[in-house]
Each structure stands twice: as structure tokens, then as C-alpha cells.
Amino acid sequence: MTGPTKTVRQELAERLRGAREYLGLSQDEVAVTLQLPRPSITLMESGGRKIEATELDRLARLYRVSIDYLLSGREPEDTKPKQFAFLARAVKGLSESDVQEVARFAEFLKMSPK
Amino acid sequence: MLDFKTTAARLAVEVLRDTGAERRIREDGYTRVDPLWIAATQGVMVMQRPFEKLLGAFVRESTPGIMVNSERPRGLIHLTCAHELGHYFLGHESTADEHIQYDKDSALQEREADWFAYCLLTSRATLAQTLRRKGWSINALRDPLNLYQLSLRIGVSYAAMAWSLARLKLWDRSDADRMTRIEPAEIKRSILGRGDFEARTDIWLLDERDRELVLEPSVRDQVLFRLPNHASSGYLWSLDEAQSEGFKIRPLDAPAHPAATELPNAFNAEADHLLAGHVERSKFAGRILPLSFTERRPWEARRDNEAHFRTSVGFEEAGQGLSAGSRRRLLQEGTSAA
């Protein structure tokens, strides 16, 4: 059995990797942008290193996700059904995974700086 | 002409002019209008993801975005992206497309976006550049090989290329109909002389008419060189420059994975040569790399009889995630926020 602390860090690590890969960014690009050594990104994404609050904030802003999502995995409570009425209008027999894809991208766009 | 077509066509002309997409073709050697590049100039984020049913979507948020199905062929991805750009420029709201190329009973918005996409990617001016560079008449495009090579340089599918020529009234619908009965796979096989390539791989045939261009194959594609042959008077094409730039080039007939020592450093152009990749894989995608060959007599020290073939290749990424332009913007904004 793994301890609860380790699990939380592991889950955070996986979400960080997932968020980076979703955007198609390399560890190098993230390291250069945030002015961090490349190995620190690798370690953060493998759960091998503690992440400072300021680092988490900068990662969340770069990936355009909420800190809450990175920590807990909770998707923001959104007005999904209303928001995506356009999908239902445009496509008959919607695929659930396609809706998820569009929702995730819309969330990313909303988090972009105005 | 119907009204929505005029509106969409005029808008496409403005976009080509104002974004500089037209100038890139006229002055910088590009052969196609790149809708992903245009999106980047407008601050529209482009995301490529695998969809089950959708081909693309346009999402209007504070930062607008376009999604395209990463699992479709490049030509269709470009046309879809151009269609979604149509929604953006035409001021439409968020929408999703299960297909494009809507029929006359479809919503006006979709037909408008379609027309915009065609006008953007396959304008007369864009086509004319390649025809002139390659020395092709409209009649020469009845050769499926030429039509296929044109479609690669314009960045749309073989079928979309044929129908575009009919749309531009450069030939009849019956011509387009006849040409699209030929399968691109057949054409590819005839170029390579074999059929061991993936369905999504396109086969580029470069000859001496492809000088001083920026050609944009996908990283999956195969690029073949067929240069003029003067071996009988002792001239050989030297591969030194291309190899020192990191390109791996081998004769078409050679086995796919020859030992490094077997790579030739010159070729006599009797056989086609294949661009097999780049020593640094990371350099292969998303960067414009100069590619040049020199034709000389190997034993001659004097350089004044040399002939050169110079062009550039910018391999287009094929995969998931943000487009190169969108990633650049994200990282820039990340740097300024840090």
C-alpha cells in the first residue's frame, strides 16, 4: 500500500504531465519558459520532487488550467449543457468523447489572458 | 453569382492580402496558403486532437480557437482549418463540423465557410504560382501525376484539387469527375515503383523546377529527387552539403536501413534519390531547413563549372497538440507572465 501523501503527489505529477502533453509542449520548452532546470520538470512529472506553491501557480498559468484542477483533478463546474448547445445543433448523434474534447479546449481558451 | 459567395470570396481576398499569406507565396517561395499560419497571425489558437466523429470545430471564447481532427490526412486538415477560419472571419458563433463541403440544402453559414475555405486555399493566384514555376499548362494537369504534385504543393487533397479547378472554371466538371476516378494510391505507386508506404504518406517528386522554394511535406511523407543527369560528361550531384546540414539521403533502390558507411556522397541522378530523414529528429519538424546539391566533376578542383540545386523544406508536424504557431504564442505569454 502506498501512503496517501505519495498518492496525492503522484496524481499531481500525472496531471502535470498530462496538461503539458495535451498542449504538445516539450519539457525543454516548459523549462526554458519558466526558467527552471530541465531535470526539475522531469522530477515534478514523476512525483520525485516537491513542488513549491509559486511553481504550481506558474505551471497552472502556462498550461491554462486551475490550480484546483492540478491538485484535486476536479474539473471546473461549468455550464456545460448550455455552453455546448452548438454541438448538439451541429451534429446528430454526438460522441461523448468528442464533446469532452471540445469542452476541454473551450476551458483552455477561457483561461487565456484577455 | 450568389450573394454569399461574393461576400466570402471578397473576405478571402482581404485575408490573403492583410495577413501577408499572399506575399509569402509571391516573395518568400512558399507554395501554399497555410491556414494554421493565418490563424496564428490572428491570435486564434489551433488544436489538433483525435475526434471520433467531428472533423473540426470553431470555439468563440475571449481567445478564439479552432480544433481539427488530427487523424485525418493533411489536405483535409488544412481545408477544415480554413473552413473554421471562415467561421471566425465571417463573425459566426461557435460551431462544430462533422464534415465540410456542405451541399446546397445546408445552412448558409456552412456554405459561406466552405466557399471562404476554397477561395482562401485554392485561389487562381496561388495555383498560378506553382503552374508557372513548374512550367505546367492547365492541360498538363490532366496528367494525374502533375495534378497530384500540384495538390501537395497547394496543401489540399487530390480530389479537392481536381474540384477546385472545376470551381475556378479552369476545366469542366466532367474533367474533375474523370480525374477523381484515379486513386492517389495508384499515382504514389507509380512514382515509387512499389507500394510499401502507409496510406497517409504522400510522395513528393522534386525536380529542377523546384528550386528556391519552401516545400512543406508532412514528417510522414517521402521526398524523391529527380535531377537532370549529366553523368556521361562526368558530372555528379554531390550530397556533401545536404549531408552536412544533417539530411540523410539514399538511392531509392537502397534498403531502408543501410549502415551509415554505405550512404553515398554523390549520385549520378540516373536513379531517384530519397530524402530519408534528418540526423536530428527534433530539427525535422517545424523548422525550415536549406537543402542544396552541387553538380560537379568529382576530380575537378575548379568550381566555375558547377551547377546548383537549392531549395528549402519545412516539414509539417503531424500529431496532436497545439499548432506550432499556437505553442509559440503560449510560451511567449508564459515568459512574460513568469
XYZ file of C-alpha atoms in Angstrom:
452
model
C 0.000 0.000 0.000
C 1.230 3.427 -0.801
C 0.733 6.212 1.705
C -1.885 8.851 0.964
C 0.729 11.627 0.681
C 2.616 9.800 -2.025
C -0.566 9.121 -3.964
C -1.515 12.774 -3.985
C 1.923 13.774 -5.218
C 1.813 11.025 -7.842
C -1.581 12.180 -9.092
C -0.411 15.773 -9.244
C 2.644 14.598 -11.191
C 0.469 12.760 -13.696
C -1.844 15.718 -14.183
C 1.134 17.998 -14.794
C 2.471 15.651 -17.444
C -0.982 15.252 -18.957
C -1.540 19.019 -19.149
C 1.820 19.555 -20.849
C 1.351 16.719 -23.321
C -2.160 17.867 -24.174
C -0.701 21.137 -25.451
C 2.143 19.379 -27.273
C 4.839 21.193 -25.292
C 8.196 19.576 -24.582
C 9.775 19.526 -21.114
C 12.555 21.660 -22.561
C 10.160 24.356 -23.739
C 8.478 24.492 -20.326
C 11.823 24.602 -18.517
C 13.095 27.479 -20.676
C 9.839 29.436 -20.347
C 9.666 29.117 -16.572
C 13.438 29.467 -16.193
C 13.755 26.175 -14.374
C 16.364 23.467 -14.945
C 15.056 20.769 -17.261
C 15.502 17.933 -14.704
C 13.184 19.711 -12.287
C 10.325 19.397 -14.803
C 11.096 15.707 -15.257
C 11.116 15.206 -11.497
C 7.888 17.149 -10.960
C 6.199 14.964 -13.551
C 7.424 11.735 -11.989
C 6.491 12.681 -8.429
C 10.156 12.714 -7.485
C 10.217 16.294 -6.281
C 8.163 18.572 -4.100
C 6.521 21.450 -5.977
C 6.550 24.924 -4.481
C 3.293 26.865 -4.438
C 4.773 29.552 -6.694
C 5.918 26.896 -9.187
C 2.486 25.324 -9.217
C 0.947 28.726 -9.856
C 3.253 29.385 -12.808
C 2.666 25.916 -14.263
C -1.101 26.339 -13.960
C -0.908 29.695 -15.705
C 1.283 28.356 -18.507
C -0.964 25.326 -19.086
C -4.119 27.392 -18.577
C -5.675 25.112 -16.024
C -6.774 25.926 -12.489
C -4.524 25.124 -9.517
C -7.520 23.353 -8.073
C -7.626 21.035 -11.075
C -3.915 20.213 -10.759
C -4.244 19.489 -7.043
C -7.567 17.677 -6.963
C -8.338 16.642 -10.519
C -11.720 18.341 -10.207
C -12.934 19.789 -13.475
C -14.377 23.259 -13.064
C -18.128 23.212 -12.523
C -19.234 24.565 -15.837
C -22.414 25.418 -17.592
C -21.639 22.568 -19.943
C -25.102 21.685 -21.292
C -25.919 25.280 -22.162
C -22.431 26.089 -23.339
C -22.403 23.321 -25.907
C -25.835 23.655 -27.336
C -23.991 24.478 -30.570
C -22.554 20.976 -30.671
C -25.966 19.378 -30.385
C -27.263 21.692 -33.098
C -24.408 20.964 -35.470
C -24.009 17.233 -35.060
C -26.505 14.423 -34.866
C -25.684 11.538 -32.536
C -22.875 13.278 -30.684
C -19.968 11.242 -29.461
C -19.354 11.725 -25.740
C -15.593 11.785 -26.188
C -15.857 14.454 -28.901
C -17.936 16.601 -26.549
C -15.277 16.134 -23.859
C -12.576 17.188 -26.313
C -14.376 20.388 -27.286
C -15.205 21.129 -23.623
C -11.575 20.763 -22.584
C -10.366 23.048 -25.361
C -13.060 25.646 -24.581
C -11.906 25.583 -20.958
C -8.323 26.167 -22.103
C -9.436 29.138 -24.241
C -11.413 30.639 -21.357
C -8.340 30.546 -19.120
C -6.332 32.501 -21.674
C -5.326 36.027 -20.749
C -7.814 38.540 -22.053
C -23.078 34.521 -58.586
C -24.954 34.068 -55.345
C -24.507 36.733 -52.767
C -22.908 34.645 -50.025
C -20.227 33.532 -52.476
C -19.304 37.111 -53.287
C -19.067 38.027 -49.612
C -16.930 35.011 -48.760
C -14.695 35.439 -51.808
C -14.074 39.124 -51.084
C -13.262 38.369 -47.480
C -10.789 35.658 -48.518
C -9.027 38.127 -50.817
C -8.729 40.620 -47.954
C -7.407 37.975 -45.563
C -4.820 36.790 -48.094
C -3.642 40.350 -48.556
C -3.822 41.663 -44.979
C -2.218 38.688 -43.228
C 0.656 38.524 -45.704
C -0.238 34.963 -46.755
C -0.205 36.049 -50.403
C 3.144 37.800 -50.049
C 4.730 34.642 -48.576
C 3.880 32.859 -51.813
C 4.845 35.692 -54.117
C 8.066 36.731 -52.399
C 9.219 34.083 -49.935
C 8.986 30.909 -52.008
C 6.089 29.275 -50.182
C 3.820 27.231 -52.430
C 0.653 27.207 -50.362
C -1.569 29.297 -48.144
C -1.197 27.871 -44.652
C -4.449 28.275 -42.678
C -2.681 27.337 -39.426
C -0.215 30.148 -40.007
C -3.053 32.584 -40.770
C -4.785 31.547 -37.525
C -1.591 32.329 -35.613
C -1.433 35.831 -37.110
C -4.952 36.437 -35.713
C -4.262 35.041 -32.259
C -6.623 32.135 -32.977
C -5.388 29.007 -31.165
C -5.349 25.810 -33.224
C -5.547 22.444 -31.507
C -5.209 19.062 -33.202
C -6.927 16.215 -31.374
C -8.344 12.826 -32.317
C -12.110 13.014 -32.748
C -14.490 10.113 -33.187
C -16.962 11.879 -35.444
C -16.046 15.526 -35.708
C -13.808 16.911 -38.405
C -13.362 20.269 -36.743
C -14.856 22.938 -34.534
C -14.708 26.668 -34.065
C -14.964 27.902 -30.495
C -15.505 31.598 -29.910
C -14.242 32.492 -26.430
C -12.234 35.500 -25.190
C -9.409 33.830 -27.096
C -10.936 32.145 -30.159
C -9.891 28.637 -31.074
C -10.074 26.055 -33.833
C -9.996 22.307 -33.363
C -9.180 19.887 -36.142
C -9.222 16.100 -36.183
C -5.557 15.079 -36.030
C -6.344 11.653 -37.500
C -7.334 12.962 -40.924
C -4.999 13.441 -43.913
C -3.101 16.752 -44.025
C -5.056 18.078 -47.010
C -8.338 17.604 -45.188
C -6.906 19.135 -42.003
C -5.890 22.253 -43.962
C -9.288 22.572 -45.638
C -11.084 22.028 -42.317
C -8.917 24.636 -40.623
C -9.656 27.069 -43.474
C -13.396 26.341 -43.082
C -13.215 27.078 -39.334
C -11.241 30.253 -40.109
C -14.207 31.146 -42.324
C -16.485 30.962 -39.282
C -14.017 33.167 -37.418
C -13.637 35.843 -40.082
C -17.320 35.802 -41.009
C -18.218 36.565 -37.400
C -20.058 33.279 -36.789
C -20.641 31.813 -33.341
C -19.124 28.583 -32.025
C -19.890 25.603 -34.222
C -18.767 22.075 -34.949
C -18.434 20.224 -38.239
C -18.914 16.543 -38.733
C -17.982 17.087 -42.350
C -17.193 20.008 -44.608
C -18.141 20.527 -48.262
C -21.772 21.188 -47.450
C -24.434 20.838 -50.120
C -26.890 23.459 -51.301
C -29.516 22.470 -48.730
C -27.159 23.161 -45.835
C -27.153 26.147 -43.520
C -25.967 29.319 -45.207
C -23.226 29.741 -42.585
C -21.676 26.443 -43.549
C -21.828 27.137 -47.257
C -20.268 30.533 -46.639
C -17.447 28.998 -44.592
C -16.884 26.367 -47.301
C -16.679 28.933 -50.035
C -14.305 31.040 -47.975
C -12.062 27.968 -47.402
C -11.814 27.219 -51.124
C -11.168 30.846 -52.018
C -8.507 31.042 -49.324
C -6.537 27.901 -50.223
C -7.114 27.465 -53.938
C -7.197 30.928 -55.454
C -6.188 31.417 -59.080
C -3.155 33.443 -57.980
C -1.880 30.705 -55.658
C -2.330 27.997 -58.277
C -0.758 30.166 -60.965
C 2.494 30.464 -58.990
C 3.047 26.709 -58.963
C 1.920 26.285 -62.564
C 4.400 28.916 -63.652
C 7.261 27.565 -61.558
C 6.665 24.043 -62.810
C 6.027 25.121 -66.392
C 2.637 23.420 -66.435
C -0.321 24.432 -68.583
C -3.869 23.682 -67.448
C -3.768 20.852 -69.939
C -0.695 19.360 -68.245
C -2.832 18.861 -65.131
C -4.753 16.144 -66.958
C -1.732 14.022 -66.183
C -2.661 12.589 -62.749
C 0.977 12.778 -61.640
C 1.048 16.538 -62.214
C -2.349 17.086 -60.607
C -1.206 15.077 -57.586
C 2.053 17.023 -57.274
C 0.097 20.284 -57.583
C -2.249 19.171 -54.787
C 0.731 18.539 -52.477
C 2.168 21.990 -53.162
C -1.224 23.651 -52.603
C -1.817 21.563 -49.479
C -5.212 20.067 -50.336
C -6.244 16.525 -51.247
C -6.002 15.238 -54.806
C -9.801 15.221 -55.144
C -10.189 18.720 -53.661
C -7.550 19.913 -56.151
C -9.478 18.473 -59.096
C -12.762 20.036 -57.934
C -11.063 23.370 -57.294
C -10.036 23.541 -60.942
C -13.673 22.992 -61.914
C -14.809 25.583 -59.367
C -12.381 28.094 -60.894
C -13.789 27.148 -64.303
C -10.317 26.170 -65.491
C -11.822 22.921 -66.652
C -15.209 21.189 -66.818
C -16.911 19.270 -64.059
C -16.613 16.199 -66.240
C -12.815 16.603 -66.217
C -12.774 16.744 -62.423
C -15.078 13.757 -62.313
C -12.817 11.745 -64.596
C -9.629 12.712 -62.722
C -11.037 11.794 -59.321
C -11.728 8.264 -60.522
C -7.982 7.720 -60.318
C -6.839 6.766 -56.826
C -3.910 8.741 -55.352
C -2.502 5.410 -54.103
C -2.058 4.354 -57.737
C -0.176 7.560 -58.528
C 2.068 7.122 -55.498
C 2.863 3.559 -56.509
C 3.767 4.712 -59.999
C 6.245 7.278 -58.616
C 7.939 4.918 -56.183
C 7.703 1.850 -58.346
C 6.471 -0.036 -55.312
C 3.670 0.014 -52.802
C 5.366 -0.231 -49.403
C 4.138 3.041 -47.953
C 1.461 3.936 -45.425
C -1.882 5.134 -46.759
C -1.365 8.609 -45.276
C 2.143 9.007 -46.678
C 2.378 11.347 -49.626
C 5.130 11.034 -52.198
C 6.736 14.307 -53.291
C 8.628 14.327 -56.542
C 11.150 17.162 -56.724
C 12.885 18.112 -59.922
C 14.974 21.006 -61.157
C 11.844 23.164 -61.299
C 11.532 23.060 -57.523
C 14.448 25.411 -56.873
C 14.343 28.240 -54.352
C 11.069 27.198 -52.773
C 9.847 26.410 -49.305
C 8.259 22.989 -49.699
C 6.205 21.732 -46.795
C 5.791 17.984 -46.739
C 4.468 16.278 -43.624
C 7.010 14.466 -41.467
C 5.314 11.256 -42.631
C 5.842 11.961 -46.325
C 8.550 10.701 -48.646
C 10.501 13.135 -50.788
C 12.078 11.980 -54.015
C 14.670 13.857 -56.085
C 14.906 13.532 -59.824
C 17.591 15.909 -61.040
C 18.979 16.323 -64.567
C 21.595 13.779 -65.393
C 24.946 14.753 -66.922
C 26.869 11.717 -65.760
C 28.011 10.933 -69.301
C 30.167 14.064 -69.225
C 31.419 13.244 -65.765
C 29.127 15.386 -63.652
C 27.749 14.014 -60.423
C 25.472 15.576 -57.845
C 27.355 15.951 -54.599
C 25.475 15.213 -51.399
C 28.100 16.792 -49.130
C 26.184 19.992 -48.434
C 22.888 18.273 -47.779
C 24.600 15.763 -45.529
C 26.437 18.437 -43.601
C 23.047 20.071 -42.993
C 22.025 16.792 -41.419
C 19.838 15.345 -44.186
C 20.006 11.636 -44.811
C 19.670 10.829 -48.494
C 19.873 7.453 -50.150
C 19.146 5.949 -53.533
C 15.527 4.893 -53.885
C 16.553 1.311 -54.539
C 18.775 1.012 -51.466
C 17.494 -0.895 -48.443
C 15.615 1.246 -45.930
C 18.223 0.964 -43.171
C 21.673 0.801 -44.712
C 24.690 1.010 -42.444
C 25.881 4.613 -42.131
C 29.060 3.849 -44.061
C 27.064 2.725 -47.080
C 25.491 6.126 -47.651
C 26.791 7.531 -50.906
C 28.185 11.041 -51.036
C 27.352 11.631 -54.673
C 24.758 10.470 -57.131
C 24.501 10.477 -60.874
C 20.783 11.158 -60.926
C 20.071 8.167 -63.083
C 18.280 6.756 -60.118
C 15.817 8.694 -57.984
C 17.065 9.585 -54.547
C 15.004 9.611 -51.430
C 15.173 12.006 -48.518
C 15.210 9.549 -45.654
C 15.226 11.953 -42.739
C 17.423 14.145 -40.634
C 20.091 13.174 -38.121
C 18.433 15.389 -35.515
C 14.816 14.358 -35.366
C 13.845 17.451 -33.395
C 15.079 19.637 -36.239
C 12.990 17.750 -38.741
C 9.603 19.192 -37.816
C 8.506 22.790 -37.773
C 11.784 24.294 -38.981
C 12.749 25.499 -42.413
C 15.922 23.775 -43.478
C 18.012 24.688 -46.512
C 18.652 21.786 -48.843
C 21.217 22.039 -51.601
C 23.123 19.867 -54.015
C 26.023 20.770 -56.244
C 26.678 19.138 -59.569
C 30.381 18.879 -60.338
C 33.062 16.646 -61.772
C 34.488 14.948 -58.689
C 38.064 15.187 -59.975
C 37.935 18.883 -60.829
C 39.227 21.360 -58.288
C 37.848 24.366 -60.186
C 34.412 25.424 -59.174
C 33.280 27.505 -62.134
C 31.528 24.673 -63.936
C 29.352 23.750 -61.014
C 25.585 23.727 -61.138
C 23.475 24.115 -58.042
C 20.120 22.933 -56.875
C 18.929 24.854 -53.840
C 15.580 24.728 -52.132
C 14.176 24.570 -48.609
C 11.969 22.144 -46.774
C 9.825 22.919 -43.773
C 8.468 19.620 -42.550
C 4.974 19.965 -41.207
C 4.294 18.276 -37.900
C 1.744 15.501 -37.884
C 0.377 14.774 -34.480
C -1.671 16.006 -31.565
C -1.474 19.196 -29.574
C -1.370 22.887 -30.337
C -0.091 24.023 -33.726
C 3.474 25.351 -33.821
C 2.216 28.951 -34.018
C -0.145 28.490 -31.061
C 2.609 26.893 -28.973
C 4.907 29.804 -29.743
C 2.296 32.261 -28.556
C 1.559 30.271 -25.401
C 5.249 30.154 -24.488
C 5.708 33.859 -25.213
C 2.794 34.733 -22.951
C 4.203 32.332 -20.361
C 7.568 34.068 -20.470
C 6.082 37.498 -19.974
C 3.898 36.233 -17.097
C 6.811 34.489 -15.355
